[in-house]
Amino acid sequence: MNSADGAAVVVGVDGSEPALRAVRLAAAEAARRNRPLRVVHGFIWPLLRVPVDQAVAGPPGAGLRHQAERLVADAVAEAEATAPGLRVTGEIIDGEASAVLLGETPTAVLVVLGDRGLGGFASLVVGSVAVQVATYADCPVLVARGEEHPGGPVVVGVDGSPTSRRAVAFAAEQASLRGTGLHAVHAYKHPASLGPGDMQPLVYDESELREEEQRVLAESLAGVHDRHPDLAVTHEVVRARPVAALTAASKRALLTVVGGRGRGELSGLLLGSVSQGVLHHSASPVAVVRAPD
């Protein structure tokens, strides 16, 4: 993640209610980090060669660009009301929403967006913009979905990959900033449940398998206590599909954190089958942390 001095939390807005929820989440996050908040709207209409300015004989406040200015101003006001004293700026950038937000990620500390929206934000169940930005962003991406469960931990999915170790580091920082605990979930499938095309041993020992999965979890959490000595850390190894295990844990979480790519089932898609599954089903906000390309 970008930790340069002055790096902002960036939130994408489109005038929808999910985007306003993202603004409130982003404002709280920026305040916790003592970072400025940058409100960004991707203004696609010039690319489509649609007239965007008010017609000479049109009513006051008409025109697509004026509407965009108003929705950004409303989002800035929402952020300021959520976190009084927060440094908030807003900008309209010509371009498609995903491209505009991805252009912000090299210099942002975090990008926040809603799970659904208007126009280009609404093509999938979670939203094409959320999936595209989480897949390619150069910084962590926080998607405002579900709800923050008061008193709950920050939940992180662990699979032993370098990506999941980055997710653990981000989740531990989040738990520390929020004054709550960290709960690590490592889910594994029994060899007998592998598909017919998968390699599987002729003989397996359940206790040895579980010991190996416990080792994976312990290695993934190594160093967390050194960096956050006061952080309460709990963990579980569960024999289940990762999406099901993390979705269940998200029902009591303040935040659920996943790696953008991982090992085994985590690497099924560009973003990762588990990451996409959690984005679609989590009961709490989801942060996706990618490994560098």
XYZ file of C-alpha atoms in Angstrom:
293
model
C 0.000 0.000 0.000
C 1.071 3.580 -0.524
C 2.196 5.084 2.756
C 3.681 8.274 1.379
C 3.074 11.402 3.409
C -0.171 13.005 2.334
C -1.515 9.913 0.546
C -5.293 10.082 0.643
C -8.143 7.688 1.107
C -10.082 7.840 -2.178
C -13.803 7.149 -2.530
C -15.676 6.736 -5.791
C -19.143 8.286 -6.023
C -21.987 8.213 -8.544
C -24.931 9.654 -6.612
C -26.325 6.296 -5.491
C -27.135 5.303 -1.913
C -24.425 2.586 -1.908
C -21.919 5.263 -2.908
C -23.018 7.448 -0.001
C -22.525 4.484 2.348
C -19.047 4.172 0.879
C -18.451 7.876 1.567
C -19.347 7.427 5.240
C -17.108 4.356 5.497
C -14.261 6.174 3.736
C -14.600 9.255 5.932
C -14.370 7.174 9.105
C -11.365 5.315 7.692
C -9.570 8.522 6.702
C -10.196 9.987 10.154
C -8.764 6.866 11.854
C -5.662 7.067 9.687
C -5.368 10.864 9.931
C -5.410 11.019 6.140
C -7.228 13.381 3.779
C -10.236 12.086 1.869
C -10.524 12.527 -1.882
C -13.999 12.187 -3.425
C -13.843 11.222 -7.111
C -16.529 10.910 -9.775
C -15.800 9.278 -13.143
C -17.626 11.428 -15.710
C -18.129 9.211 -18.746
C -20.337 11.427 -20.897
C -17.603 13.379 -22.727
C -16.208 10.052 -23.963
C -19.614 9.314 -25.500
C -19.688 12.754 -27.155
C -22.852 13.693 -25.285
C -23.455 17.426 -24.602
C -22.686 17.933 -20.920
C -23.085 21.659 -20.312
C -26.283 23.571 -19.644
C -28.137 24.667 -22.788
C -28.311 28.421 -23.272
C -32.094 28.394 -22.877
C -32.155 25.632 -20.287
C -33.314 25.951 -16.671
C -30.778 26.834 -13.947
C -28.834 23.831 -12.734
C -29.480 21.798 -15.886
C -26.784 19.883 -17.720
C -24.939 16.670 -16.962
C -21.799 18.369 -15.694
C -23.775 20.456 -13.237
C -25.461 17.277 -11.957
C -22.040 15.709 -11.485
C -20.826 18.762 -9.589
C -23.858 18.556 -7.322
C -23.413 14.855 -6.518
C -19.727 15.417 -5.682
C -20.641 18.373 -3.478
C -23.262 16.250 -1.704
C -20.700 13.503 -1.125
C -18.167 15.983 0.264
C -20.821 17.348 2.628
C -21.695 13.790 3.738
C -18.038 13.081 4.488
C -17.625 16.307 6.455
C -20.733 15.508 8.493
C -19.453 11.986 9.190
C -16.004 13.113 10.341
C -15.984 16.810 11.321
C -12.586 18.386 10.774
C -11.584 15.875 8.097
C -9.744 17.303 5.084
C -12.041 16.526 2.142
C -11.693 17.451 -1.518
C -13.811 16.471 -4.515
C -13.030 16.154 -8.202
C -14.813 15.225 -11.418
C -12.538 13.334 -13.810
C -13.551 12.630 -17.382
C -13.509 8.887 -17.986
C -15.157 5.551 -17.235
C -15.541 4.852 -13.515
C -13.228 1.833 -13.265
C -10.461 3.500 -15.255
C -10.720 6.702 -13.233
C -10.537 4.888 -9.900
C -7.694 2.639 -11.021
C -5.829 5.785 -12.018
C -6.074 6.920 -8.401
C -4.697 3.718 -6.862
C -0.917 4.243 -7.369
C -0.966 7.250 -5.035
C -3.868 6.307 -2.716
C -3.544 4.623 0.656
C -6.956 2.982 0.138
C -9.812 3.120 -2.373
C -13.394 2.779 -1.114
C -16.489 2.191 -3.224
C -20.026 0.918 -2.984
C -21.071 -2.613 -3.853
C -23.608 -1.333 -6.391
C -24.304 1.942 -8.110
C -25.743 3.748 -11.084
C -24.720 3.350 -14.681
C -21.380 1.547 -14.945
C -21.495 0.699 -11.232
C -24.493 -1.635 -11.583
C -23.716 -4.336 -14.147
C -23.079 -7.228 -11.734
C -24.541 -8.347 -8.420
C -21.638 -6.722 -6.588
C -20.888 -4.272 -9.376
C -18.464 -4.409 -12.273
C -16.552 -1.410 -10.947
C -15.997 -3.051 -7.551
C -14.717 -6.248 -9.168
C -12.520 -4.499 -11.731
C -10.945 -2.096 -9.243
C -10.353 -4.840 -6.672
C -8.752 -6.991 -9.383
C -6.243 -4.434 -10.675
C -5.754 -1.798 -7.955
C -2.277 -0.859 -6.723
C -3.612 -0.354 -3.172
C -6.139 -2.119 -0.931
C -9.788 -1.732 -1.959
C -12.614 -1.487 0.571
C -16.124 -2.331 -0.649
C -19.040 -1.022 1.419
C -21.472 -3.904 1.708
C -23.306 -5.565 4.585
C -22.798 -3.767 7.879
C -20.113 -3.234 10.482
C -21.084 -5.398 13.460
C -20.309 -3.439 16.655
C -17.942 -5.242 18.997
C -16.950 -7.718 16.305
C -13.401 -8.471 15.185
C -11.647 -7.816 11.911
C -11.803 -11.188 10.127
C -9.074 -12.245 7.696
C -8.891 -15.250 5.409
C -5.588 -17.133 5.513
C -4.235 -19.692 3.036
C -0.465 -19.486 3.499
C 0.245 -17.584 0.271
C 2.259 -14.326 0.096
C -0.980 -12.549 -0.813
C -2.757 -13.770 2.301
C 0.200 -12.662 4.453
C -0.264 -9.167 3.035
C -3.968 -9.465 3.865
C -3.067 -10.470 7.441
C -0.785 -7.437 7.831
C -3.534 -5.119 6.539
C -6.182 -6.762 8.749
C -3.978 -6.482 11.843
C -3.436 -2.782 11.145
C -7.184 -2.322 10.702
C -7.960 -4.123 13.955
C -5.419 -1.990 15.794
C -6.819 1.240 14.317
C -10.372 0.203 15.213
C -9.497 -0.929 18.751
C -10.818 -4.433 18.224
C -9.446 -7.959 17.854
C -8.197 -9.888 14.851
C -9.779 -13.230 13.938
C -7.946 -15.368 11.351
C -9.835 -18.082 9.471
C -8.063 -20.873 7.621
C -10.431 -23.187 5.758
C -9.358 -26.394 4.105
C -11.035 -29.236 2.272
C -10.507 -32.888 3.126
C -8.564 -34.738 0.399
C -11.552 -37.020 -0.092
C -13.594 -33.988 -1.178
C -11.262 -33.082 -4.036
C -12.612 -33.336 -7.543
C -12.007 -36.373 -9.756
C -9.254 -34.601 -11.681
C -7.298 -33.618 -8.553
C -4.325 -35.505 -7.220
C -5.134 -37.092 -3.874
C -3.205 -39.490 -1.644
C -4.179 -43.145 -1.377
C -3.935 -42.884 2.403
C -4.339 -39.816 4.573
C -4.381 -39.151 8.273
C -6.927 -36.598 9.482
C -4.832 -35.565 12.502
C -1.704 -35.096 10.378
C -3.685 -33.096 7.834
C -5.077 -30.829 10.537
C -1.608 -30.357 12.055
C -0.334 -29.250 8.654
C -3.201 -26.756 8.277
C -2.504 -25.439 11.803
C 1.121 -24.892 10.751
C 0.013 -22.929 7.677
C -2.114 -20.702 9.883
C 0.652 -20.167 12.471
C 3.168 -19.219 9.779
C 0.726 -16.741 8.245
C 0.258 -15.020 11.623
C 3.975 -14.921 12.456
C 5.105 -11.394 13.241
C 1.661 -9.977 13.995
C 2.315 -9.876 17.739
C 5.689 -8.156 17.207
C 4.061 -5.386 15.159
C 0.925 -5.108 17.319
C 1.809 -6.376 20.818
C -1.510 -5.269 22.331
C -3.687 -6.817 19.625
C -5.917 -9.700 20.689
C -5.651 -12.427 18.040
C -7.933 -15.435 17.732
C -7.944 -18.025 14.990
C -9.687 -21.100 13.719
C -8.897 -23.921 11.326
C -12.108 -25.210 9.821
C -12.816 -28.003 7.382
C -15.055 -26.156 4.948
C -15.023 -24.252 1.700
C -13.244 -20.903 2.200
C -16.139 -18.765 0.917
C -18.603 -20.480 3.263
C -16.251 -20.184 6.246
C -15.485 -16.507 5.659
C -19.106 -15.627 4.920
C -20.123 -17.212 8.230
C -17.383 -15.312 10.091
C -18.401 -12.036 8.394
C -21.777 -12.148 10.147
C -20.150 -10.896 13.353
C -17.258 -8.896 11.848
C -16.506 -5.205 11.685
C -14.604 -5.911 8.475
C -13.669 -8.966 6.417
C -10.282 -8.992 4.667
C -9.226 -11.287 1.821
C -6.235 -11.547 -0.486
C -6.763 -10.805 -4.156
C -5.024 -14.004 -5.180
C -3.930 -16.991 -3.170
C -3.148 -20.668 -3.147
C -5.385 -23.453 -4.370
C -9.029 -22.408 -4.518
C -8.061 -18.788 -3.923
C -6.527 -18.583 -7.405
C -9.447 -19.736 -9.525
C -10.128 -16.393 -11.182
C -8.181 -13.226 -11.907
C -9.345 -11.726 -8.638
C -9.577 -15.127 -6.977
C -12.635 -17.316 -6.588
C -12.693 -16.837 -2.819
C -12.254 -13.057 -3.087
C -15.105 -12.815 -5.556
C -17.283 -15.142 -3.496
C -16.730 -13.118 -0.330
C -17.419 -9.869 -2.209
C -20.775 -11.300 -3.282
C -21.826 -12.869 0.019
C -20.136 -11.112 2.946
C -22.354 -9.689 5.695
C -19.773 -6.996 6.494
C -17.632 -4.572 4.462
C -14.878 -6.345 2.512
C -11.283 -5.268 1.949
C -9.348 -6.891 -0.901
C -5.560 -6.761 -0.656
C -3.587 -7.703 -3.771
C 0.007 -8.800 -4.098
C 2.193 -6.705 -6.411
C 2.261 -7.907 -10.021
